[in-house]
Short mmCIF file of C-alpha atoms and ligand atoms in Angstrom, two decimals:
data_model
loop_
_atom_site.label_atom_id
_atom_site.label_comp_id
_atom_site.label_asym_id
_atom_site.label_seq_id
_atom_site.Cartn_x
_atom_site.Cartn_y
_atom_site.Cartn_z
CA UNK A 1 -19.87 13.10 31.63
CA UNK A 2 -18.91 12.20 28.42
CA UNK A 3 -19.57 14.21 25.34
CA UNK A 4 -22.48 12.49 23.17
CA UNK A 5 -21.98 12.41 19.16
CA UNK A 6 -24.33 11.07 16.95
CA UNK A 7 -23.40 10.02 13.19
CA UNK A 8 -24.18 7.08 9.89
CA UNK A 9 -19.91 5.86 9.98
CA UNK A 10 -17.39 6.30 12.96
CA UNK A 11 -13.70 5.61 10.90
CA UNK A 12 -11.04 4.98 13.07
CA UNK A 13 -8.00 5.79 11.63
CA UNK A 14 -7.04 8.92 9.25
CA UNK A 15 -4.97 7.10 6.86
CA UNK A 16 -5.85 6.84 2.84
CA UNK A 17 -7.93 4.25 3.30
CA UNK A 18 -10.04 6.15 6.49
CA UNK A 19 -9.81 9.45 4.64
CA UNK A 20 -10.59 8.30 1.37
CA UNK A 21 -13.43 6.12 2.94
CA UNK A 22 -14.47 9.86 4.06
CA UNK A 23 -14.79 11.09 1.13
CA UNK A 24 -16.75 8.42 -0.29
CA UNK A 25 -19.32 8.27 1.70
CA UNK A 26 -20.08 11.74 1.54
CA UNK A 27 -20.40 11.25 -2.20
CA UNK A 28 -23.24 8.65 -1.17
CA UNK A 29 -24.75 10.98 1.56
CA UNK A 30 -23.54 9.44 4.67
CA UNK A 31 -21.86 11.41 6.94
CA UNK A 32 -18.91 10.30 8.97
CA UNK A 33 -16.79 11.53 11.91
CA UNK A 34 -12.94 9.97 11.55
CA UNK A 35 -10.73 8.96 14.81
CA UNK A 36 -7.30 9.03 14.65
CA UNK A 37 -4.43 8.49 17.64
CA UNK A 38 -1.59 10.39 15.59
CA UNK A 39 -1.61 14.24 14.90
CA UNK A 40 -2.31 15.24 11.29
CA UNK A 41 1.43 16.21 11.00
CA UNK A 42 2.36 13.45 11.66
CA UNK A 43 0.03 11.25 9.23
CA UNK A 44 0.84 13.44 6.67
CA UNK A 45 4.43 13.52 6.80
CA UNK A 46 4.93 9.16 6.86
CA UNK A 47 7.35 8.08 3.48
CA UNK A 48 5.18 5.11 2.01
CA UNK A 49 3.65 4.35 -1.26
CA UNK A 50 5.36 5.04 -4.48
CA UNK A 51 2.93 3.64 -7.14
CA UNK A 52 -0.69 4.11 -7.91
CA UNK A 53 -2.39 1.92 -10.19
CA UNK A 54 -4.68 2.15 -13.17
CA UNK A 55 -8.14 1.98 -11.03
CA UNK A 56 -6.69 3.57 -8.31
CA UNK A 57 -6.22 6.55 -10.45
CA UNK A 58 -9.67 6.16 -11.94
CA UNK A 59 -11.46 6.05 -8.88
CA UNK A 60 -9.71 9.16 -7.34
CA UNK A 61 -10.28 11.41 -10.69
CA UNK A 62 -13.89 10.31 -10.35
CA UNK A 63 -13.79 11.36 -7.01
CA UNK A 64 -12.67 14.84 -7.72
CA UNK A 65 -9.09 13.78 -6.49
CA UNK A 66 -7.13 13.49 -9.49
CA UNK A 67 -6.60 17.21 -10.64
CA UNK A 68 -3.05 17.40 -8.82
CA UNK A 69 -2.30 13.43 -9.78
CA UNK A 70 -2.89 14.61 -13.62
CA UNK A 71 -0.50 18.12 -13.23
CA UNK A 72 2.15 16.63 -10.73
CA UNK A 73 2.02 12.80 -11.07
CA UNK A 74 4.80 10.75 -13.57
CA UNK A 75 2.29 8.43 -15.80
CA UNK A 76 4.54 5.37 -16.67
CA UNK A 77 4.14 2.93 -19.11
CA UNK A 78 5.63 0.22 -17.21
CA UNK A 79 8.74 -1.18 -15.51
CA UNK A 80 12.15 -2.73 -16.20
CA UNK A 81 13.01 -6.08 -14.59
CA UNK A 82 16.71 -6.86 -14.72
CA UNK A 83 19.40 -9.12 -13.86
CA UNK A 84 23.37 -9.61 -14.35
CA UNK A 85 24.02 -8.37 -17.87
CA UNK A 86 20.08 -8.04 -19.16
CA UNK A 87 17.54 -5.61 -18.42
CA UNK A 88 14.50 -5.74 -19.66
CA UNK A 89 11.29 -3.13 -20.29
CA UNK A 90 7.79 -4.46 -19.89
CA UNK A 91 5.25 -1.97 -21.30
CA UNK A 92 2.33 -2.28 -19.90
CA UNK A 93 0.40 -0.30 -22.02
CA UNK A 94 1.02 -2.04 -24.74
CA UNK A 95 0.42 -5.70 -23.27
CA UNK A 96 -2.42 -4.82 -21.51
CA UNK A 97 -3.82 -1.27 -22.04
CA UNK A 98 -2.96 0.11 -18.75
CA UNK A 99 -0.17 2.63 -17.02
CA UNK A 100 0.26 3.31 -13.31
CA UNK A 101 1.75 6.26 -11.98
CA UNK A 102 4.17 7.50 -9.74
CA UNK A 103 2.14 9.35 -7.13
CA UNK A 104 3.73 9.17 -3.17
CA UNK A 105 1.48 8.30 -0.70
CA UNK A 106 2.04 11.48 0.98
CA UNK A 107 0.98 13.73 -2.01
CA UNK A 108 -2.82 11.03 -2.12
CA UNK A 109 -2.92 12.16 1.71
CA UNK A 110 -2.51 15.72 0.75
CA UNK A 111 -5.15 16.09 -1.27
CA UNK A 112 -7.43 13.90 0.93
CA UNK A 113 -6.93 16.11 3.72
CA UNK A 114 -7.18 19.24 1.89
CA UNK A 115 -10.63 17.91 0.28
CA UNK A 116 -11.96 17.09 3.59
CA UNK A 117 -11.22 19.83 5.57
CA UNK A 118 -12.87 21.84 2.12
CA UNK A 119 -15.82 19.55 3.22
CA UNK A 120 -15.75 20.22 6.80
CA UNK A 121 -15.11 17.17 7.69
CA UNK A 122 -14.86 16.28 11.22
CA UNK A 123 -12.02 14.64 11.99
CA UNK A 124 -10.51 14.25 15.97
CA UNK A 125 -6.71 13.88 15.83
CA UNK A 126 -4.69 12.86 18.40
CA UNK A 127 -7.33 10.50 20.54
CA UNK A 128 -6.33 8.36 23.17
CA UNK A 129 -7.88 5.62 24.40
CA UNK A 130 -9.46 4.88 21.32
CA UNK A 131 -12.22 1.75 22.19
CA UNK A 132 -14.74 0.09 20.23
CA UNK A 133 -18.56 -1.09 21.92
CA UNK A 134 -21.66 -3.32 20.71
CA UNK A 135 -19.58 -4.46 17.30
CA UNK A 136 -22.45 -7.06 17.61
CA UNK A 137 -25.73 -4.69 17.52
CA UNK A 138 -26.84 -1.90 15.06
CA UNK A 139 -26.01 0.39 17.53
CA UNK A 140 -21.78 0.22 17.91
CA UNK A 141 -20.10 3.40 19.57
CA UNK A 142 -16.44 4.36 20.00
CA UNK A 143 -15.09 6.23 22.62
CA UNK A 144 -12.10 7.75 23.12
CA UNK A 145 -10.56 10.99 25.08
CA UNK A 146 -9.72 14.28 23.17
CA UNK A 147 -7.60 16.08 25.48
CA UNK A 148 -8.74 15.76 28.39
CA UNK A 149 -12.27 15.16 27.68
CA UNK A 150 -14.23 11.72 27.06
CA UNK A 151 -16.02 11.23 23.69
CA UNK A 152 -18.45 8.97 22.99
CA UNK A 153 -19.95 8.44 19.14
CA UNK A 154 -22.91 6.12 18.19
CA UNK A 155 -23.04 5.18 14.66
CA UNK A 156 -24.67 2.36 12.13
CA UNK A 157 -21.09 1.20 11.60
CA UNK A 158 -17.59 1.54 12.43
CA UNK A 159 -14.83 1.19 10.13
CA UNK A 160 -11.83 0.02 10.80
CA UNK A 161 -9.11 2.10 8.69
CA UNK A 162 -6.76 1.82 11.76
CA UNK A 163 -3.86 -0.14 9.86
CA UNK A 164 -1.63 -3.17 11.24
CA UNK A 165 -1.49 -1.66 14.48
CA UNK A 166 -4.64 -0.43 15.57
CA UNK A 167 -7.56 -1.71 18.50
CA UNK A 168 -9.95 -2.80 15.37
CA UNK A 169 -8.86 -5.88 13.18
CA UNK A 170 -8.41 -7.85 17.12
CA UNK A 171 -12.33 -6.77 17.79
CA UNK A 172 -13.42 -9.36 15.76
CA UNK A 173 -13.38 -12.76 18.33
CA UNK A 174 -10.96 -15.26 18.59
CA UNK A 175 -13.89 -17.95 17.64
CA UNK A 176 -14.64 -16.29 14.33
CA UNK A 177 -11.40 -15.02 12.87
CA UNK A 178 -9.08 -16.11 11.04
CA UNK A 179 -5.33 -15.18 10.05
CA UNK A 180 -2.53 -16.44 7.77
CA UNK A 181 0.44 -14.53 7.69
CA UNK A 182 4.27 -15.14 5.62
CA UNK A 183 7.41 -13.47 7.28
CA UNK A 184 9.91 -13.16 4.86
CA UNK A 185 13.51 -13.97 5.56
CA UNK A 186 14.79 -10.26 4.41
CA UNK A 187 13.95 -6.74 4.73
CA UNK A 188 14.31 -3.43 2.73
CA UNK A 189 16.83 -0.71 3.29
CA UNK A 190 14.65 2.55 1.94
CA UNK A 191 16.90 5.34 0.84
CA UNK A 192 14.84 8.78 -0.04
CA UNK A 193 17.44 10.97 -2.49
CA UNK A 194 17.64 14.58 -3.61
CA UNK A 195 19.09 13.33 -7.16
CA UNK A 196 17.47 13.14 -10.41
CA UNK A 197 16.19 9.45 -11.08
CA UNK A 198 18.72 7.49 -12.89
CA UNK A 199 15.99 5.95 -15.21
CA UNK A 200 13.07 7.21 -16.32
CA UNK A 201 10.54 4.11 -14.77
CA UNK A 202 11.46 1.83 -12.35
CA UNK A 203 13.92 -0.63 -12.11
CA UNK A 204 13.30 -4.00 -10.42
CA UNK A 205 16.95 -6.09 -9.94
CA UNK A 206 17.78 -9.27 -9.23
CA UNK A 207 21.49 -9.79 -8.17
CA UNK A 208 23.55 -12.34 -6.80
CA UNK A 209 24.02 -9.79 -3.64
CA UNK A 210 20.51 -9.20 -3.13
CA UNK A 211 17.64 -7.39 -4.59
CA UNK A 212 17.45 -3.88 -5.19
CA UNK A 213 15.05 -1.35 -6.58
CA UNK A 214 15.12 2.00 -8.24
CA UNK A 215 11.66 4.20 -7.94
CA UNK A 216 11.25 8.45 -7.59
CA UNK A 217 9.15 10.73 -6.32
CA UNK A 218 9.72 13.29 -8.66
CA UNK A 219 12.34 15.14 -11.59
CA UNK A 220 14.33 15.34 -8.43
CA UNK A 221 14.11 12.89 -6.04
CA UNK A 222 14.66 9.11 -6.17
CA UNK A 223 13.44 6.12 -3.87
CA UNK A 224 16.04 3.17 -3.97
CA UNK A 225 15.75 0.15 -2.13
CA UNK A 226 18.30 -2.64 -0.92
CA UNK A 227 18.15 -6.49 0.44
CA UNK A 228 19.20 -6.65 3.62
CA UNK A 229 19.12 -9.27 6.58
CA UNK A 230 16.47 -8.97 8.68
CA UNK A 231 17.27 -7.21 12.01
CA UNK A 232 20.22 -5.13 10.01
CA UNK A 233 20.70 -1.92 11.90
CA UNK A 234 20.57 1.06 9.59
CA UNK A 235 23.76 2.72 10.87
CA UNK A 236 25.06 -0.42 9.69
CA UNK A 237 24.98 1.12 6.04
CA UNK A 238 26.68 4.72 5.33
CA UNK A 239 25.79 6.47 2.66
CA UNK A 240 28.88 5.70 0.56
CA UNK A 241 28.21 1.79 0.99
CA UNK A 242 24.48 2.15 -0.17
CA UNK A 243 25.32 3.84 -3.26
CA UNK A 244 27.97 0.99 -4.10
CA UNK A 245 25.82 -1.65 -3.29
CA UNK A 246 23.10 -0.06 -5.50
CA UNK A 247 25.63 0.59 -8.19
CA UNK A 248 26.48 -2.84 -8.13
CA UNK A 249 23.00 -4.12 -7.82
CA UNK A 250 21.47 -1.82 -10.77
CA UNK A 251 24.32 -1.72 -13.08
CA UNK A 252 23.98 -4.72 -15.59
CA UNK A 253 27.01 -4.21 -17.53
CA UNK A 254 25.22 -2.74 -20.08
CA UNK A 255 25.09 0.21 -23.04
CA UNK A 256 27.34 2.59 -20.44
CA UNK A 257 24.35 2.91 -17.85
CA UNK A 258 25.30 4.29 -14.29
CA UNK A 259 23.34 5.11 -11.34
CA UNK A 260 23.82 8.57 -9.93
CA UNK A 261 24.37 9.42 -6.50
CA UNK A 262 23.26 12.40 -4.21
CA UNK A 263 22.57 13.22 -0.74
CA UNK A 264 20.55 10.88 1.22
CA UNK A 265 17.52 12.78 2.90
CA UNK A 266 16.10 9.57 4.73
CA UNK A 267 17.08 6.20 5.17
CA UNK A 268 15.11 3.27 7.03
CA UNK A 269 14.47 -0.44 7.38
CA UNK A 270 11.17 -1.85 6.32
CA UNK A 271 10.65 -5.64 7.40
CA UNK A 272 8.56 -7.54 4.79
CA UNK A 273 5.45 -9.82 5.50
CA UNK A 274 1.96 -11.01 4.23
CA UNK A 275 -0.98 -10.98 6.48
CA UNK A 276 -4.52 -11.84 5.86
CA UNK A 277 -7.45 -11.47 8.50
CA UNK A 278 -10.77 -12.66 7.42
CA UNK A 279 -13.52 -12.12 7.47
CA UNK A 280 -13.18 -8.32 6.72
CA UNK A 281 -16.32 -8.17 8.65
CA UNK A 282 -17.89 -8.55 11.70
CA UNK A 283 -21.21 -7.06 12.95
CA UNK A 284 -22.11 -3.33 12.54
CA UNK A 285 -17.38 -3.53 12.15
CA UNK A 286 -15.46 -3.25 8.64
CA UNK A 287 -11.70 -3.39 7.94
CA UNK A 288 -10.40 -1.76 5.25
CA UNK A 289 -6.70 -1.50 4.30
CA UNK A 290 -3.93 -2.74 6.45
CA UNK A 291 -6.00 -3.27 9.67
CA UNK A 292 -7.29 -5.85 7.30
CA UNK A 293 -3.97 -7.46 5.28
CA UNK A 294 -0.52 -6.73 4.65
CA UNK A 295 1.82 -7.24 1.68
CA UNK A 296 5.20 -6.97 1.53
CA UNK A 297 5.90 -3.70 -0.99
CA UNK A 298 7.45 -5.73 -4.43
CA UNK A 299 4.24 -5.76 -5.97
CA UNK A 300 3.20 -2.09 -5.18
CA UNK A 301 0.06 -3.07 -3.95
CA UNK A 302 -0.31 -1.70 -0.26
CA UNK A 303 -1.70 1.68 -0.90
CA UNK A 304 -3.54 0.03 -3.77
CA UNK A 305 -5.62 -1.93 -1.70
CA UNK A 306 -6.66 0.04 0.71
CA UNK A 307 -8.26 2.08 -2.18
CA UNK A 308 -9.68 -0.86 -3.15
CA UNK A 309 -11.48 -1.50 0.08
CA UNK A 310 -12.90 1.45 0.67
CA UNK A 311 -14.29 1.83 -2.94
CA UNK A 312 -16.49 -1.23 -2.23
CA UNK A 313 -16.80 -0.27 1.42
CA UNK A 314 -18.76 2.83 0.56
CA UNK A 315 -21.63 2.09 -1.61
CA UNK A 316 -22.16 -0.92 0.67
CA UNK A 317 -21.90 1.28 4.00
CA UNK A 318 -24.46 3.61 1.76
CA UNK A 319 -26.68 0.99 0.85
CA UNK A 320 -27.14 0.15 4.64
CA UNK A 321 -27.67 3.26 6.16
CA UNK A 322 -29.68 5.06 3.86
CA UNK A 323 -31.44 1.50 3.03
CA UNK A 324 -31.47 -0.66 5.25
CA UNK A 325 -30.50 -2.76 2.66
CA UNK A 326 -27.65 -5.09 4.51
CA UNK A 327 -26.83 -7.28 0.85
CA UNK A 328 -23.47 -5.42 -0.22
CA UNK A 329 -22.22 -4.79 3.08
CA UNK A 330 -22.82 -8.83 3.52
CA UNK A 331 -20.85 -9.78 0.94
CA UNK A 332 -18.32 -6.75 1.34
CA UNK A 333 -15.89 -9.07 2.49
CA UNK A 334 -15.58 -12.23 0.39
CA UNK A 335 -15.80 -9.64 -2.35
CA UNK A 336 -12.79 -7.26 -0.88
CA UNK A 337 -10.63 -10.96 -0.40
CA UNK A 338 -10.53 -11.64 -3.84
CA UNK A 339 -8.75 -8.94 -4.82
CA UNK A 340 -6.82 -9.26 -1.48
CA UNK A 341 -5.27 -12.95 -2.41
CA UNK A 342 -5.02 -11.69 -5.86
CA UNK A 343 -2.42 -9.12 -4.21
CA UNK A 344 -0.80 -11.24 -1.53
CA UNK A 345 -0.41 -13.83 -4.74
CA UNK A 346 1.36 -11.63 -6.58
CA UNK A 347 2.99 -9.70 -3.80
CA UNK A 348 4.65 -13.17 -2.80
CA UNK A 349 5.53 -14.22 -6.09
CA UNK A 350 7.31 -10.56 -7.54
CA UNK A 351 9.10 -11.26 -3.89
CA UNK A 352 10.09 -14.58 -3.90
CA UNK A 353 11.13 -14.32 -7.55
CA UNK A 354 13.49 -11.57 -6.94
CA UNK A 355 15.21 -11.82 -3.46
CA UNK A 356 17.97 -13.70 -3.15
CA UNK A 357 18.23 -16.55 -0.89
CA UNK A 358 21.51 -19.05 0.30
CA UNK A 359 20.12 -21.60 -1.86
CA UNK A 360 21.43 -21.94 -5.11
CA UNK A 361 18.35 -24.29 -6.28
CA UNK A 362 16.25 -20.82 -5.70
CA UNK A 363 18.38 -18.68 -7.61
CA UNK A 364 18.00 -20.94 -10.68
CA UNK A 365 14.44 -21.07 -10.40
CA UNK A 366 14.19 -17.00 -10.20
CA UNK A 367 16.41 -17.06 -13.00
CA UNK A 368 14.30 -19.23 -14.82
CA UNK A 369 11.46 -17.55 -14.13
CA UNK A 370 12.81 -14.18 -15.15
CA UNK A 371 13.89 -15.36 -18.30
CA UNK A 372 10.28 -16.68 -18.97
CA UNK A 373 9.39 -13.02 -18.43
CA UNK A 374 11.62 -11.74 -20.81
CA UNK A 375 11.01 -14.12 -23.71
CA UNK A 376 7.17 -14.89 -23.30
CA UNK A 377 4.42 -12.09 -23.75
CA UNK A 378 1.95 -14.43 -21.96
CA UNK A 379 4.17 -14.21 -18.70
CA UNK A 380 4.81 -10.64 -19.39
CA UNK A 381 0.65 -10.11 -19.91
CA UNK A 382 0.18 -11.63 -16.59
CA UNK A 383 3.05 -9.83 -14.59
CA UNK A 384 1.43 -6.28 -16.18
CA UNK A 385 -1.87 -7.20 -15.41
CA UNK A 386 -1.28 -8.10 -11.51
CA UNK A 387 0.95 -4.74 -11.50
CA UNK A 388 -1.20 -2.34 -13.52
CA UNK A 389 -4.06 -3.31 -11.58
CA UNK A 390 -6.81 -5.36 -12.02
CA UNK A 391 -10.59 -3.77 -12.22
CA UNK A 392 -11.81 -2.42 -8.74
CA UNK A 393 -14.45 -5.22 -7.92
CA UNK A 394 -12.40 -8.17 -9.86
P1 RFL B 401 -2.30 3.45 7.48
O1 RFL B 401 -1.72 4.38 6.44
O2 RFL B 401 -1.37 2.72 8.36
O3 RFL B 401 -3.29 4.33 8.35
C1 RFL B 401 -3.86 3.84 9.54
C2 RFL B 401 -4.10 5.01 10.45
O4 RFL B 401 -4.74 4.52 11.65
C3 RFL B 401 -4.16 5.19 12.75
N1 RFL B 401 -4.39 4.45 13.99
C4 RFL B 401 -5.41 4.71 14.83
N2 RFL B 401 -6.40 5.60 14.77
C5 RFL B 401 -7.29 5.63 15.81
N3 RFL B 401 -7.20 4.80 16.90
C6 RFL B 401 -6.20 3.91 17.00
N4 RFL B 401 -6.09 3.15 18.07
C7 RFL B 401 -5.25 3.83 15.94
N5 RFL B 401 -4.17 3.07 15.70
C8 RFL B 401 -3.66 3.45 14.52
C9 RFL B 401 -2.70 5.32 12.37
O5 RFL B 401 -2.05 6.34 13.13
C10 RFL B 401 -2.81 5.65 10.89
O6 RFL B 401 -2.87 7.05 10.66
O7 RFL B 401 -3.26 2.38 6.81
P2 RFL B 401 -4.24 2.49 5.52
O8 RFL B 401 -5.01 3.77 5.54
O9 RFL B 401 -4.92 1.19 5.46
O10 RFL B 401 -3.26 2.65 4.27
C11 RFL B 401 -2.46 1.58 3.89
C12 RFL B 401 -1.13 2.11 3.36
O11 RFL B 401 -0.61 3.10 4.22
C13 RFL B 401 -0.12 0.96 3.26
O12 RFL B 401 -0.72 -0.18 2.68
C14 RFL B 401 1.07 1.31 2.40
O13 RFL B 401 1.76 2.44 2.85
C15 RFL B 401 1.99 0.09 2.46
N6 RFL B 401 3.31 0.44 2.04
C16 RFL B 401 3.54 0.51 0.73
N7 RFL B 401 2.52 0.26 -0.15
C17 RFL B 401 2.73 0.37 -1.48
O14 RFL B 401 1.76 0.19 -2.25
N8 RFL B 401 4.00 0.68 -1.95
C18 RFL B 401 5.04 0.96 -1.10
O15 RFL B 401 6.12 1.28 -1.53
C19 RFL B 401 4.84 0.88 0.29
N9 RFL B 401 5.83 1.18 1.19
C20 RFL B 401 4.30 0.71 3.00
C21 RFL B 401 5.55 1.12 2.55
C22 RFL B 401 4.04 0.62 4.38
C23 RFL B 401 5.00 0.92 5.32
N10 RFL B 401 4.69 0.73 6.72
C24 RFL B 401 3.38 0.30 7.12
C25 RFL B 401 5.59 0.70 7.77
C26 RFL B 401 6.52 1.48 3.46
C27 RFL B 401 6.25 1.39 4.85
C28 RFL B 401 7.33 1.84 5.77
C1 PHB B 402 8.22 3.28 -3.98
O1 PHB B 402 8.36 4.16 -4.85
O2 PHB B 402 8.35 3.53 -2.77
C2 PHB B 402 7.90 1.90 -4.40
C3 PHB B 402 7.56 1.64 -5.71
C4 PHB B 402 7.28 0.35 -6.11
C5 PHB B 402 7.34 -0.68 -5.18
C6 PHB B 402 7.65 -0.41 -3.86
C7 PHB B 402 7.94 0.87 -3.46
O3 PHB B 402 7.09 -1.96 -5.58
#
């Protein structure tokens, strides 16, 4: 027999967006029990997200969440976008009135984890079998096994926070959804680094030998990223060639500037694509975060989004079950797409703009475009406020 729970929100998946979704909804007085296939080690200890922007940062402090964020976090101002022989800062506080910081993804799922299990939370890890029923009644349940033992949960809604690989964005039937979805010709080589950042905010390159990227997770540790061929094995790259191809990338000839190297702690290849499923809804079933779309990581905007989502998600999900009221979870998801083809917009173009391609016709264009960047504050306005972060509920 299998055991019997009873609860307002059954969220599948223990990622931000599940966790944070979590926390939410407690806020509103809904109570929640959170499914997740992976062990909490194991969720906690993924290398992701680098950047949190302005409203993300907003809506954690008002959630309680931003005491560590404030004390541990690296506010920045903005970014520099380079290429051969210019680099370039854009300040986003001054073209648009809004930082982002540097914040990993890991630290955000620290602090979720440690608020919920403050709050009791109950959260079964490590659940196999995970399946969703009656998506199409007020009534859905997911079961799943825990150990050995079958679990069964009825709830007003489930939502899917299971990311691009979980059972709940391919609930929603053929007939009624829809996808669109952009593979991109080139991947990133992610380096993590115990060696003080060589700049003090991020650099974004463009170089005849590819793109690269300089971020940090702290005084002491930097993130770098390379272009590299899709399908490019990562013993393929030694330590000694990354740090001359990002030497070469990131130098720009410039005022004596040098990247430092150091040991390289972790090192992995991240293919990059866009994909949008819509509707973000279906029945008593919402998507939040990647089950729902992914973009590839130029713009920063992953992590981002999926705090997005779930800030919407909530007072809609509250508004139903306390309620009745079934208005804001209705239009939960052609609100939550806006914002979504904002990102994937701007995702795309920081991508396109700065990875290099075979055709020489492209490079001009990037080049052209970059130079816009540099010499027009009306480009640079609209560059900051895509990557600063538009208002949650744009
Ligand atoms: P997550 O973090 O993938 O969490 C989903 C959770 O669901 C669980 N799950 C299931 N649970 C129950 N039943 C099932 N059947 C399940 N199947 C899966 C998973 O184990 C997992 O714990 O999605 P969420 O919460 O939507 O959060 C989204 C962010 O994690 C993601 O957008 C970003 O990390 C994307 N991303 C980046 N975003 C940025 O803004 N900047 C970055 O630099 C950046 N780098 C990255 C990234 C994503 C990466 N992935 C997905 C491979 C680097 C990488 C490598
Ligand atoms: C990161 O620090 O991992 C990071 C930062 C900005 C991006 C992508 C990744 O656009």
């Amino acid at each position: 027999m299998a055991q019997t729970l009873r609860t307002d929100v059954v969220i599948v998946g223990a990622g931000p967006a599940g966790m944070l979704l979590s926390h939410l909804l407690e806020a509103e007085g809904i109570e929640s029990i959170v499914v997740e296939t992976r062990s909490q080690e194991y969720v906690a200890s993924r290398i992701r997200a680098g950047i949190l922007e302005h409203s993300s940062v907003e809506l954690l402090t008002e959630a309680g969440l931003g005491a560590r964020i404030e004390r541990e976090g690296d506010e920045h101002r903005g970014i520099y976008l380079q290429w051969p022989h210019e680099r370039h800062h854009l300040d986003f506080v001054d073209l648009t009135g809004r930082s982002v910081w540097v914040y990993g993804q890991t630290e955000v799922q620290k602090d979720l984890v440690a608020a919920r299990s403050a709050a009791e939370q109950e959260i079964f890890y490590e659940a196999a079998e995970v399946t969703l029923h009656d998506l199409e009644s007020e009534r859905p349940a997911v079961t799943f096994t825990a150990g050995d033992e079958p679990v069964r949960i009825e709830a007003r809604a489930v939502a899917g926070c299971d990311g691009s690989f979980g059972p709940c964005r391919a609930a929603v039937p053929d007939a009624v959804r829809q996808t669109w979805e952009r593979v991109y010709p080139y991947s990133w080589l992610g380096v993590l680094a115990d060696v003080a950042p060589s700049t003090d905010e991020l650099i974004y390159a463009w170089h005849p030998d590819g793109f690269a990227m300089h971020s940090m997770r702290s005084a002491t540790v930097s993130r770098l990223y390379l272009q590299v061929p899709n399908g490019t094995p990562v013993d393929q790259w030694s330590d000694d060639r990354i740090w001359q191809a990002l030497a070469t990338r990131l130098g720009h000839g410039q005022d004596g500037w040098e990247l430092t190297p150091g040991p390289i702690t972790d090192k992995s290849v991240l293919p990059m694509r866009s994909h949008v499923q819509t509707p973000m809804s279906h029945g008593s079933l919402f998507l939040a975060g990647d089950a729902a779309h992914i973009v590839p990581p130029t713009g920063a905007k992953g992590l981002n989004l999926a705090i997005a989502d779930v800030a919407l998600l909530a007072p809609a999900l509250g508004a139903l079950v306390r309620r009745g009221d079934e208005g804001p979870a209705q239009a939960y998801s052609d609100t939550a797409l806006r914002r979504v083809w904002r990102c994937t917009h701007f995702s795309w173009w920081m991508t396109t703009m700065l990875h290099t391609s075979d055709d020489p016709f492209d490079a001009q264009l990037q080049l052209s475009q970059l130079h816009w960047l540099a010499t027009s504050e009306a480009g640079r306005t609209g560059l900051a406020e895509n990557y600063a972060g538009l208002p949650i509920g744009f």
